[in-house]
Coordinates of N, CA and C in Angstrom, one line a residue:
Chain J
X1 N 16.7 0.9 -29.8 CA 17.9 1.7 -29.9 C 18.3 2.0 -28.4
X2 N 19.4 1.5 -28.0 CA 19.8 1.7 -26.6 C 20.6 3.0 -26.5
X3 N 20.0 4.0 -25.9 CA 20.6 5.3 -25.9 C 21.6 5.5 -24.7
X4 N 21.5 4.5 -23.8 CA 22.4 4.5 -22.7 C 23.0 3.1 -22.6
X5 N 24.3 3.0 -22.6 CA 24.9 1.7 -22.7 C 25.9 1.5 -21.5
X6 N 25.8 0.3 -20.9 CA 26.8 -0.1 -20.0 C 27.4 -1.4 -20.6
X7 N 28.6 -1.3 -21.1 CA 29.2 -2.3 -21.9 C 29.8 -3.5 -21.0
X8 N 29.9 -3.3 -19.7 CA 30.5 -4.3 -18.9 C 29.3 -4.9 -18.1
X9 N 28.9 -6.1 -18.4 CA 27.8 -6.7 -17.6 C 28.2 -7.1 -16.2
X10 N 29.5 -7.3 -15.9 CA 29.9 -7.6 -14.6 C 31.3 -7.1 -14.3
X11 N 31.6 -7.0 -13.0 CA 32.8 -6.5 -12.5 C 33.1 -7.1 -11.2
X12 N 34.3 -7.5 -11.0 CA 34.7 -8.1 -9.6 C 35.9 -7.2 -9.1
X13 N 35.8 -6.9 -7.9 CA 36.8 -6.0 -7.2 C 37.1 -6.5 -5.8
X14 N 38.4 -6.4 -5.4 CA 38.7 -6.8 -4.0 C 38.3 -5.7 -3.1
X15 N 37.8 -6.1 -1.9 CA 37.4 -5.2 -0.9 C 38.6 -4.2 -0.6
X16 N 38.2 -2.9 -0.5 CA 39.2 -1.9 -0.2 C 39.7 -1.2 -1.4
X17 N 39.6 -1.9 -2.6 CA 40.1 -1.3 -3.8 C 39.0 -0.4 -4.4
X18 N 39.3 0.2 -5.6 CA 38.4 1.1 -6.2 C 37.6 0.3 -7.2
X19 N 36.3 0.6 -7.3 CA 35.4 0.1 -8.3 C 35.1 1.2 -9.3
X20 N 35.2 0.9 -10.6 CA 34.9 1.9 -11.6 C 33.9 1.3 -12.6
X21 N 32.7 1.9 -12.6 CA 31.6 1.5 -13.4 C 31.4 2.5 -14.5
X22 N 31.3 2.1 -15.8 CA 31.3 3.0 -16.9 C 29.9 3.0 -17.6
X23 N 29.6 4.1 -18.2 CA 28.4 4.2 -18.9 C 28.6 5.2 -20.1
X24 N 28.0 4.9 -21.2 CA 28.1 5.7 -22.4 C 26.7 6.1 -22.9
X25 N 26.5 7.2 -23.4 CA 25.2 7.6 -24.0 C 25.4 8.2 -25.4
X26 N 24.3 8.2 -26.1 CA 24.4 8.7 -27.5 C 23.7 10.0 -27.7
X27 N 22.7 10.4 -26.9 CA 21.9 11.6 -27.1 C 22.6 12.8 -26.4
X28 N 23.0 13.7 -27.2 CA 23.7 14.9 -26.7 C 22.8 15.8 -26.0
X29 N 21.5 15.6 -26.1 CA 20.5 16.4 -25.4 C 20.3 16.0 -23.9
X30 N 20.8 14.9 -23.5 CA 20.7 14.5 -22.1 C 21.4 15.5 -21.3
X31 N 20.8 15.9 -20.2 CA 21.4 16.9 -19.3 C 21.4 16.5 -17.9
X32 N 20.9 15.3 -17.6 CA 20.8 14.9 -16.2 C 21.1 13.4 -16.2
X33 N 22.0 13.0 -15.3 CA 22.4 11.6 -15.2 C 22.4 11.1 -13.8
X34 N 22.1 9.9 -13.6 CA 22.1 9.3 -12.3 C 22.5 7.9 -12.3
X35 N 22.8 7.4 -11.1 CA 23.1 6.0 -10.9 C 22.2 5.4 -9.8
X36 N 21.7 4.2 -10.1 CA 20.8 3.5 -9.2 C 21.5 2.2 -8.9
X37 N 21.2 1.7 -7.7 CA 21.8 0.5 -7.2 C 20.6 -0.5 -7.0
X38 N 20.8 -1.8 -7.3 CA 19.7 -2.7 -7.2 C 20.2 -4.0 -6.6
X39 N 19.6 -4.4 -5.4 CA 19.8 -5.7 -4.8 C 18.8 -6.6 -5.3
X40 N 19.1 -7.9 -5.4 CA 18.1 -8.9 -5.8 C 16.8 -8.8 -5.0
X41 N 15.7 -9.0 -5.7 CA 14.4 -9.0 -5.1 C 14.0 -7.6 -4.5
X42 N 14.7 -6.6 -4.8 CA 14.4 -5.2 -4.4 C 14.3 -4.3 -5.6
X43 N 13.6 -3.2 -5.5 CA 13.6 -2.2 -6.5 C 14.9 -1.4 -6.5
X44 N 15.2 -0.8 -7.6 CA 16.4 0.1 -7.6 C 16.3 1.2 -6.6
X45 N 17.4 1.6 -6.0 CA 17.4 2.8 -5.1 C 18.4 3.8 -5.7
X46 N 18.1 5.0 -5.5 CA 18.9 6.1 -6.0 C 20.2 6.2 -5.3
X47 N 21.3 6.4 -6.0 CA 22.6 6.5 -5.4 C 23.2 7.9 -5.5
X48 N 23.4 8.4 -6.7 CA 24.0 9.7 -6.9 C 23.6 10.2 -8.3
X49 N 23.7 11.5 -8.4 CA 23.3 12.1 -9.7 C 24.3 13.2 -10.1
X50 N 24.2 13.7 -11.3 CA 25.0 14.8 -11.8 C 24.3 15.5 -12.9
X51 N 24.3 16.8 -12.9 CA 23.7 17.5 -14.0 C 24.9 17.9 -15.0
X52 N 24.4 18.2 -16.2 CA 25.4 18.5 -17.3 C 26.3 19.7 -17.1
X53 N 25.9 20.5 -16.1 CA 26.7 21.7 -15.8 C 27.9 21.4 -15.0
X54 N 28.0 20.2 -14.5 CA 29.1 19.8 -13.7 C 29.9 18.7 -14.4
X55 N 31.1 18.4 -13.9 CA 31.8 17.3 -14.4 C 32.2 16.3 -13.3
X56 N 31.8 16.6 -12.1 CA 32.1 15.7 -11.0 C 31.1 16.0 -9.9
X57 N 30.6 14.9 -9.2 CA 29.8 15.0 -8.0 C 30.2 13.9 -7.1
X58 N 30.4 14.3 -5.8 CA 30.9 13.4 -4.8 C 30.0 13.2 -3.7
X59 N 29.8 12.0 -3.2 CA 29.0 11.8 -2.0 C 29.6 10.6 -1.3
X60 N 30.3 11.0 -0.3 CA 31.0 9.9 0.5 C 32.0 9.1 -0.3
X61 N 31.7 7.8 -0.3 CA 32.6 6.9 -1.1 C 32.3 6.9 -2.6
X62 N 31.2 7.6 -3.0 CA 30.8 7.5 -4.3 C 31.0 8.8 -5.1
X63 N 31.7 8.7 -6.2 CA 31.9 9.9 -7.1 C 31.5 9.6 -8.5
X64 N 30.7 10.5 -9.1 CA 30.4 10.3 -10.5 C 31.1 11.4 -11.3
X65 N 31.7 11.0 -12.4 CA 32.4 11.8 -13.3 C 31.6 11.9 -14.7
X66 N 31.5 13.1 -15.2 CA 30.8 13.2 -16.5 C 31.8 13.9 -17.5
X67 N 31.9 13.2 -18.7 CA 32.7 13.8 -19.8 C 31.7 14.0 -20.9
X68 N 31.3 15.2 -21.1 CA 30.2 15.5 -22.0 C 30.7 15.3 -23.5
X69 N 32.0 15.7 -23.7 CA 32.5 15.6 -25.1 C 32.6 14.1 -25.5
X70 N 32.9 13.3 -24.6 CA 32.9 11.8 -24.9 C 31.6 11.1 -24.7
X71 N 30.6 11.8 -24.2 CA 29.3 11.2 -23.8 C 29.5 10.0 -22.9
X72 N 30.2 10.2 -21.9 CA 30.6 9.1 -21.0 C 30.5 9.6 -19.5
X73 N 30.0 8.7 -18.7 CA 30.1 8.9 -17.3 C 30.5 7.7 -16.6
X74 N 31.1 7.9 -15.4 CA 31.6 6.8 -14.6 C 31.3 7.0 -13.2
X75 N 31.2 5.9 -12.5 CA 30.9 5.9 -11.1 C 32.1 5.2 -10.4
X76 N 32.7 6.0 -9.4 CA 33.9 5.4 -8.7 C 33.4 5.2 -7.3
X77 N 33.7 4.0 -6.8 CA 33.4 3.6 -5.4 C 34.8 3.4 -4.7
X78 N 35.1 4.2 -3.7 CA 36.3 4.0 -3.0 C 36.1 4.3 -1.5
X79 N 36.6 3.3 -0.6 CA 37.0 2.0 -0.9 C 35.7 1.1 -1.1
X80 N 35.9 0.1 -1.9 CA 34.8 -0.8 -2.2 C 34.5 -1.7 -0.9
X81 N 33.3 -2.0 -0.7 CA 32.9 -2.9 0.5 C 32.0 -4.0 0.0
X82 N 32.0 -5.1 0.7 CA 31.2 -6.3 0.3 C 29.7 -5.9 0.1
X83 N 29.2 -5.0 0.9 CA 27.8 -4.5 0.8 C 27.5 -3.7 -0.4
X84 N 28.6 -3.4 -1.2 CA 28.4 -2.7 -2.4 C 28.0 -3.6 -3.5
X85 N 28.1 -4.9 -3.3 CA 27.8 -5.9 -4.3 C 26.3 -5.8 -4.7
X86 N 26.1 -5.5 -5.9 CA 24.7 -5.2 -6.4 C 24.8 -5.0 -7.9
X87 N 23.7 -4.7 -8.5 CA 23.7 -4.3 -9.9 C 23.5 -2.8 -10.0
X88 N 24.3 -2.2 -10.8 CA 24.3 -0.7 -10.9 C 23.8 -0.3 -12.2
X89 N 22.8 0.6 -12.2 CA 22.3 1.1 -13.5 C 22.6 2.6 -13.6
X90 N 23.0 3.0 -14.8 CA 23.1 4.4 -15.0 C 21.8 4.8 -15.8
X91 N 21.5 6.1 -15.7 CA 20.3 6.5 -16.4 C 20.5 8.0 -16.8
X92 N 19.8 8.4 -17.9 CA 20.0 9.8 -18.4 C 18.6 10.3 -18.8
X93 N 18.5 11.6 -18.8 CA 17.2 12.2 -19.2 C 17.5 13.6 -19.8
X94 N 16.5 14.1 -20.4 CA 16.5 15.4 -21.0 C 15.5 16.2 -20.1
X95 N 16.1 17.1 -19.3 CA 15.3 18.0 -18.4 C 14.2 17.2 -17.6
X96 N 14.6 16.1 -17.0 CA 13.8 15.4 -16.1 C 12.6 14.7 -16.7
X97 N 12.6 14.5 -18.0 CA 11.5 13.7 -18.6 C 11.8 12.3 -18.5
X98 N 11.4 11.5 -19.5 CA 11.6 10.1 -19.5 C 13.1 9.8 -19.2
X99 N 13.3 8.8 -18.3 CA 14.7 8.4 -18.1 C 15.0 7.1 -18.9
X100 N 16.2 7.1 -19.5 CA 16.7 6.0 -20.3 C 17.7 5.3 -19.4
X101 N 17.5 4.1 -19.2 CA 18.4 3.3 -18.3 C 19.4 2.4 -19.2
X102 N 20.5 2.2 -18.6 CA 21.5 1.2 -19.2 C 21.1 -0.2 -18.8
X103 N 21.8 -1.2 -19.3 CA 21.5 -2.6 -19.0 C 22.0 -3.1 -17.7
X104 N 22.8 -2.3 -17.0 CA 23.3 -2.7 -15.7 C 24.6 -3.3 -15.7
X105 N 25.4 -3.1 -14.6 CA 26.6 -3.8 -14.4 C 26.5 -4.4 -13.0
X106 N 26.8 -5.7 -13.0 CA 26.8 -6.5 -11.7 C 28.1 -6.4 -11.0
X107 N 28.2 -5.7 -9.9 CA 29.4 -5.5 -9.2 C 29.5 -6.6 -8.0
X108 N 30.6 -7.3 -8.0 CA 30.9 -8.2 -6.9 C 32.2 -7.7 -6.2
X109 N 32.0 -7.4 -4.9 CA 33.2 -7.0 -4.1 C 33.6 -8.2 -3.3
X110 N 34.8 -8.6 -3.5 CA 35.3 -9.9 -2.9 C 36.0 -9.5 -1.5
X111 N 35.5 -10.2 -0.4 CA 36.1 -9.9 0.9 C 37.6 -10.3 0.9
Chain E
X1 N 7.5 6.4 6.4 CA 6.4 6.4 5.5 C 6.4 5.1 4.7
X2 N 5.3 4.6 4.3 CA 5.2 3.4 3.5 C 5.8 3.6 2.1
X3 N 6.5 2.6 1.6 CA 7.1 2.7 0.3 C 6.1 2.5 -0.8
X4 N 6.7 2.2 -2.0 CA 5.9 1.9 -3.2 C 5.5 0.4 -3.1
X5 N 4.3 0.1 -3.2 CA 3.8 -1.2 -3.1 C 3.3 -1.8 -4.4
X6 N 3.9 -2.9 -4.8 CA 3.5 -3.5 -6.1 C 2.9 -4.9 -5.8
X7 N 1.8 -5.2 -6.4 CA 1.1 -6.5 -6.2 C 0.7 -7.0 -7.6
X8 N 0.7 -8.3 -7.7 CA 1.4 -9.3 -6.9 C 2.9 -9.3 -7.0
X9 N 3.6 -9.9 -6.2 CA 5.1 -10.0 -6.4 C 5.5 -11.0 -7.5
X10 N 4.7 -12.0 -7.6 CA 5.0 -13.0 -8.6 C 3.7 -13.4 -9.3
X11 N 3.9 -13.7 -10.6 CA 2.7 -14.1 -11.4 C 3.2 -15.0 -12.5
X12 N 2.4 -16.1 -12.7 CA 2.6 -17.0 -13.9 C 1.4 -17.0 -14.7
X13 N 1.6 -16.7 -16.0 CA 0.4 -16.7 -16.9 C 0.8 -17.5 -18.2
X14 N -0.2 -17.9 -18.9 CA 0.0 -18.6 -20.2 C -0.1 -17.6 -21.4
X15 N 0.5 -18.0 -22.5 CA 0.4 -17.1 -23.7 C -1.0 -16.9 -24.1
X16 N -1.3 -15.7 -24.5 CA -2.6 -15.3 -24.9 C -3.5 -14.7 -23.8
X17 N -3.1 -15.0 -22.6 CA -3.9 -14.4 -21.5 C -3.6 -12.9 -21.3
X18 N -4.3 -12.3 -20.4 CA -4.0 -10.9 -20.1 C -3.8 -10.8 -18.6
X19 N -3.1 -9.8 -18.2 CA -2.7 -9.6 -16.8 C -2.8 -8.1 -16.4
X20 N -3.1 -8.0 -15.2 CA -3.1 -6.6 -14.6 C -2.2 -6.5 -13.4
X21 N -1.3 -5.6 -13.4 CA -0.4 -5.4 -12.2 C -0.8 -4.1 -11.6
X22 N -0.6 -4.0 -10.2 CA -1.0 -2.9 -9.5 C 0.2 -2.2 -8.8
X23 N 0.1 -0.9 -8.6 CA 1.1 -0.1 -8.0 C 0.5 1.0 -7.1
X24 N 0.8 1.0 -5.8 CA 0.4 2.0 -4.9 C 1.6 2.9 -4.6
X25 N 1.6 4.2 -5.0 CA 2.7 5.0 -4.8 C 2.8 5.5 -3.3
X26 N 3.9 6.1 -3.0 CA 4.1 6.7 -1.7 C 3.0 7.8 -1.5
X27 N 2.5 7.8 -0.3 CA 1.4 8.8 0.0 C 1.8 10.2 -0.4
X28 N 1.0 10.9 -1.2 CA 1.3 12.2 -1.6 C 2.0 12.3 -3.0
X29 N 2.5 11.2 -3.4 CA 3.1 11.2 -4.8 C 2.0 11.1 -5.8
X30 N 2.1 11.9 -6.8 CA 1.1 12.0 -7.9 C 1.5 11.4 -9.2
X31 N 2.8 11.1 -9.3 CA 3.3 10.5 -10.6 C 3.7 9.1 -10.4
X32 N 3.3 8.3 -11.3 CA 3.7 6.8 -11.3 C 4.2 6.5 -12.7
X33 N 5.4 5.9 -12.7 CA 6.1 5.5 -14.0 C 6.2 4.0 -13.9
X34 N 6.1 3.3 -15.1 CA 6.3 1.9 -15.1 C 7.5 1.6 -16.0
X35 N 8.3 0.5 -15.6 CA 9.4 0.1 -16.3 C 9.4 -1.4 -16.5
X36 N 10.0 -1.9 -17.6 CA 10.1 -3.3 -17.7 C 11.6 -3.6 -17.7
X37 N 12.0 -4.6 -16.8 CA 13.4 -5.0 -16.7 C 13.6 -6.4 -17.2
X38 N 14.4 -6.6 -18.3 CA 14.8 -7.9 -18.8 C 16.3 -8.0 -18.8
X39 N 16.9 -9.2 -18.7 CA 18.3 -9.3 -18.8 C 18.8 -8.8 -20.2
X40 N 19.8 -8.0 -20.3 CA 20.3 -7.6 -21.6 C 19.6 -6.3 -22.1
X41 N 18.5 -6.0 -21.6 CA 17.8 -4.8 -22.0 C 17.7 -3.7 -21.0
X42 N 18.1 -4.0 -19.8 CA 18.0 -3.0 -18.7 C 16.6 -2.7 -18.4
X43 N 16.4 -1.5 -17.9 CA 15.1 -1.0 -17.6 C 14.5 -0.2 -18.8
X44 N 13.4 -0.6 -19.3 CA 12.8 0.0 -20.5 C 11.5 0.8 -20.0
X45 N 11.5 2.0 -20.3 CA 10.3 2.9 -19.9 C 9.1 2.5 -20.6
X46 N 8.0 2.3 -19.9 CA 6.7 1.9 -20.5 C 5.8 3.2 -20.6
X47 N 5.5 3.8 -19.5 CA 4.7 5.0 -19.5 C 4.7 5.6 -18.1
X48 N 4.3 6.9 -18.1 CA 4.2 7.7 -16.9 C 2.8 8.2 -16.8
X49 N 2.2 8.2 -15.6 CA 0.9 8.8 -15.3 C 1.1 9.8 -14.3
X50 N 0.4 10.9 -14.5 CA 0.4 12.0 -13.5 C -1.0 12.6 -13.5
X51 N -1.6 12.6 -12.3 CA -3.0 13.1 -12.1 C -3.9 12.5 -13.1
X52 N -3.8 11.2 -13.1 CA -4.8 10.3 -13.9 C -4.6 10.5 -15.4
X53 N -3.6 11.2 -15.9 CA -3.3 11.3 -17.3 C -2.0 10.7 -17.7
X54 N -2.0 10.1 -18.8 CA -0.7 9.5 -19.3 C 0.1 10.7 -19.9
X55 N 1.3 10.9 -19.3 CA 2.1 12.0 -19.7 C 3.2 11.7 -20.7
X56 N 3.8 10.5 -20.5 CA 4.8 10.0 -21.4 C 4.6 8.6 -21.7
X57 N 5.0 8.2 -22.9 CA 4.9 6.8 -23.3 C 6.1 6.3 -23.9
X58 N 6.6 5.1 -23.6 CA 7.7 4.5 -24.2 C 7.3 3.8 -25.5
X59 N 8.3 3.1 -26.0 CA 8.2 2.4 -27.3 C 7.7 1.0 -27.1
X60 N 6.5 0.8 -26.6 CA 6.0 -0.6 -26.5 C 4.7 -0.7 -27.3
X61 N 4.3 -1.9 -27.7 CA 3.1 -2.1 -28.5 C 1.8 -1.7 -27.6
X62 N 0.7 -1.6 -28.4 CA -0.5 -1.2 -27.7 C -1.1 -2.2 -26.8
X63 N -0.5 -3.5 -26.8 CA -0.9 -4.5 -25.8 C -0.6 -4.0 -24.4
X64 N 0.3 -3.1 -24.2 CA 0.6 -2.6 -22.9 C -0.1 -1.3 -22.7
X65 N -0.9 -1.3 -21.6 CA -1.7 -0.1 -21.3 C -1.7 0.1 -19.8
X66 N -2.1 1.3 -19.4 CA -2.1 1.6 -18.0 C -3.2 2.6 -17.7
X67 N -3.4 2.8 -16.4 CA -4.3 3.9 -16.0 C -3.9 4.3 -14.6
X68 N -4.4 5.4 -14.2 CA -4.1 5.9 -12.8 C -5.5 6.4 -12.2
X69 N -5.7 6.1 -11.0 CA -6.9 6.4 -10.3 C -6.7 7.8 -9.6
X70 N -7.9 8.2 -9.1 CA -7.8 9.5 -8.4 C -7.0 9.5 -7.1
X71 N -6.8 8.3 -6.5 CA -5.9 8.2 -5.3 C -4.5 8.0 -5.7
X72 N -4.1 8.1 -7.0 CA -2.8 8.0 -7.6 C -2.4 6.5 -7.8
X73 N -3.1 5.6 -7.3 CA -2.8 4.2 -7.5 C -2.8 4.0 -9.0
X74 N -2.0 3.1 -9.5 CA -1.9 2.8 -10.9 C -2.0 1.4 -11.2
X75 N -2.5 1.0 -12.4 CA -2.5 -0.3 -12.8 C -1.9 -0.4 -14.2
X76 N -1.3 -1.5 -14.5 CA -0.7 -1.7 -15.8 C -1.4 -3.0 -16.4
X77 N -1.8 -3.0 -17.6 CA -2.4 -4.2 -18.2 C -1.6 -4.6 -19.4
X78 N -1.4 -5.9 -19.5 CA -0.8 -6.4 -20.8 C -1.8 -7.5 -21.3
X79 N -2.2 -7.3 -22.5 CA -3.2 -8.2 -23.2 C -2.4 -9.2 -24.1
X80 N -3.1 -10.2 -24.4 CA -2.5 -11.2 -25.4 C -1.0 -11.5 -25.1
X81 N -0.7 -12.0 -23.9 CA 0.6 -12.2 -23.4 C 1.5 -13.0 -24.4
X82 N 2.7 -12.6 -24.5 CA 3.7 -13.4 -25.3 C 4.8 -13.8 -24.4
X83 N 5.6 -14.8 -24.8 CA 6.7 -15.3 -24.0 C 7.7 -14.2 -23.7
X84 N 7.9 -13.3 -24.6 CA 8.8 -12.2 -24.5 C 8.4 -11.2 -23.5
X85 N 7.2 -11.3 -23.0 CA 6.7 -10.3 -22.0 C 7.2 -10.7 -20.6
X86 N 7.8 -11.9 -20.5 CA 8.3 -12.3 -19.2 C 9.4 -11.4 -18.7
X87 N 9.2 -10.8 -17.6 CA 10.1 -9.7 -17.1 C 9.8 -9.3 -15.7
X88 N 10.6 -8.5 -15.2 CA 10.3 -7.8 -13.9 C 9.7 -6.5 -14.2
X89 N 8.5 -6.2 -13.7 CA 7.9 -4.9 -14.0 C 8.0 -4.1 -12.8
X90 N 8.6 -2.9 -12.9 CA 8.9 -2.0 -11.8 C 8.0 -0.7 -11.9
X91 N 7.6 -0.3 -10.8 CA 6.8 0.9 -10.7 C 7.6 1.9 -9.9
X92 N 7.6 3.2 -10.3 CA 8.4 4.2 -9.6 C 7.4 5.4 -9.3
X93 N 7.4 5.9 -8.1 CA 6.6 7.0 -7.9 C 7.4 8.2 -7.6
X94 N 6.9 9.4 -7.9 CA 7.5 10.6 -7.6 C 6.5 11.7 -7.3
X95 N 6.9 12.7 -6.6 CA 6.0 13.8 -6.1 C 5.3 14.4 -7.3
X96 N 6.1 14.8 -8.3 CA 5.6 15.5 -9.5 C 6.1 14.8 -10.7
X97 N 5.4 15.2 -11.8 CA 5.8 14.6 -13.1 C 7.2 15.2 -13.5
X98 N 7.9 14.4 -14.2 CA 9.2 14.8 -14.7 C 10.2 15.1 -13.6
X99 N 10.0 14.4 -12.5 CA 10.9 14.6 -11.3 C 12.3 14.2 -11.7
X100 N 13.2 14.8 -11.1 CA 14.6 14.4 -11.3 C 14.8 13.1 -10.6
X101 N 15.9 12.4 -11.0 CA 16.1 11.0 -10.6 C 16.0 10.7 -9.1
X102 N 16.5 11.7 -8.4 CA 16.5 11.4 -6.9 C 15.1 11.4 -6.4
X103 N 14.1 11.9 -7.2 CA 12.7 11.9 -6.7 C 12.0 10.6 -6.9
X104 N 12.6 9.7 -7.6 CA 12.0 8.4 -7.9 C 12.2 7.5 -6.8
X105 N 11.1 6.8 -6.4 CA 11.2 5.7 -5.5 C 10.6 4.5 -6.2
X106 N 11.4 3.4 -6.3 CA 10.9 2.2 -7.0 C 10.3 1.3 -6.0
X107 N 9.3 0.5 -6.5 CA 8.8 -0.6 -5.8 C 9.7 -1.8 -6.0
X108 N 9.4 -2.9 -5.4 CA 10.2 -4.2 -5.5 C 9.9 -4.9 -6.8
X109 N 8.8 -4.5 -7.5 CA 8.5 -5.1 -8.8 C 7.6 -6.3 -8.7
X110 N 7.0 -6.6 -9.9 CA 6.2 -7.8 -10.1 C 7.0 -8.7 -11.1
X111 N 7.3 -9.9 -10.7 CA 8.0 -10.8 -11.6 C 6.9 -11.6 -12.4
X112 N 6.8 -11.3 -13.7 CA 5.8 -12.0 -14.5 C 6.5 -13.0 -15.4
X113 N 6.0 -14.2 -15.3 CA 6.5 -15.3 -16.2 C 5.4 -15.8 -17.1
X114 N 5.6 -15.8 -18.4 CA 4.7 -16.2 -19.4 C 5.1 -17.6 -19.9
X115 N 4.2 -18.6 -19.8 CA 4.6 -19.9 -20.2 C 3.7 -20.4 -21.4

């Protein structure tokens, strides 16, 4: 049972434009969400997080939005750069216990 | 500081064999979590060890087991390998158990292929 879903396996965006990666979850008890970025042959690295008391968190070019009523979060990257090309995983947990990860979205930023 | 080290990086085994994977966490980190990554399934949580005790366990069969040593190094064992066990196995270390996501540091993984 996939509690965290990323329905778009891949996304292509022109350099300089906005990348929007989406994630849906089913468990209303999740209260902490994060995004990881993964390059080939490397482990995932932490990108940005958001707790359920917020609806937006921003860090430089990266912004995460949380819509609790829709059980949906999204990651916006503006402007997109070729170095952002990677697989992005969203994850959710209930008070920092086991994290449930999505299946990932492969982002390609075209120069 | 040194990152999370997983050995070996690549492994090929035949069905029915057993395999042991190793993970050395960041110095000072006491929690080690294991994940299985397969195409289409994302990262699936296997288990977490903290201070040599299994704290959380995912929904995997008993063929998957692990342990943690007093120096926080962890091993994961899979017995009676099946073709479906072919995956990238990732280890993540954190200072404490139940750490928030930013406290996780992943290793580069062990790519297991079962033939």
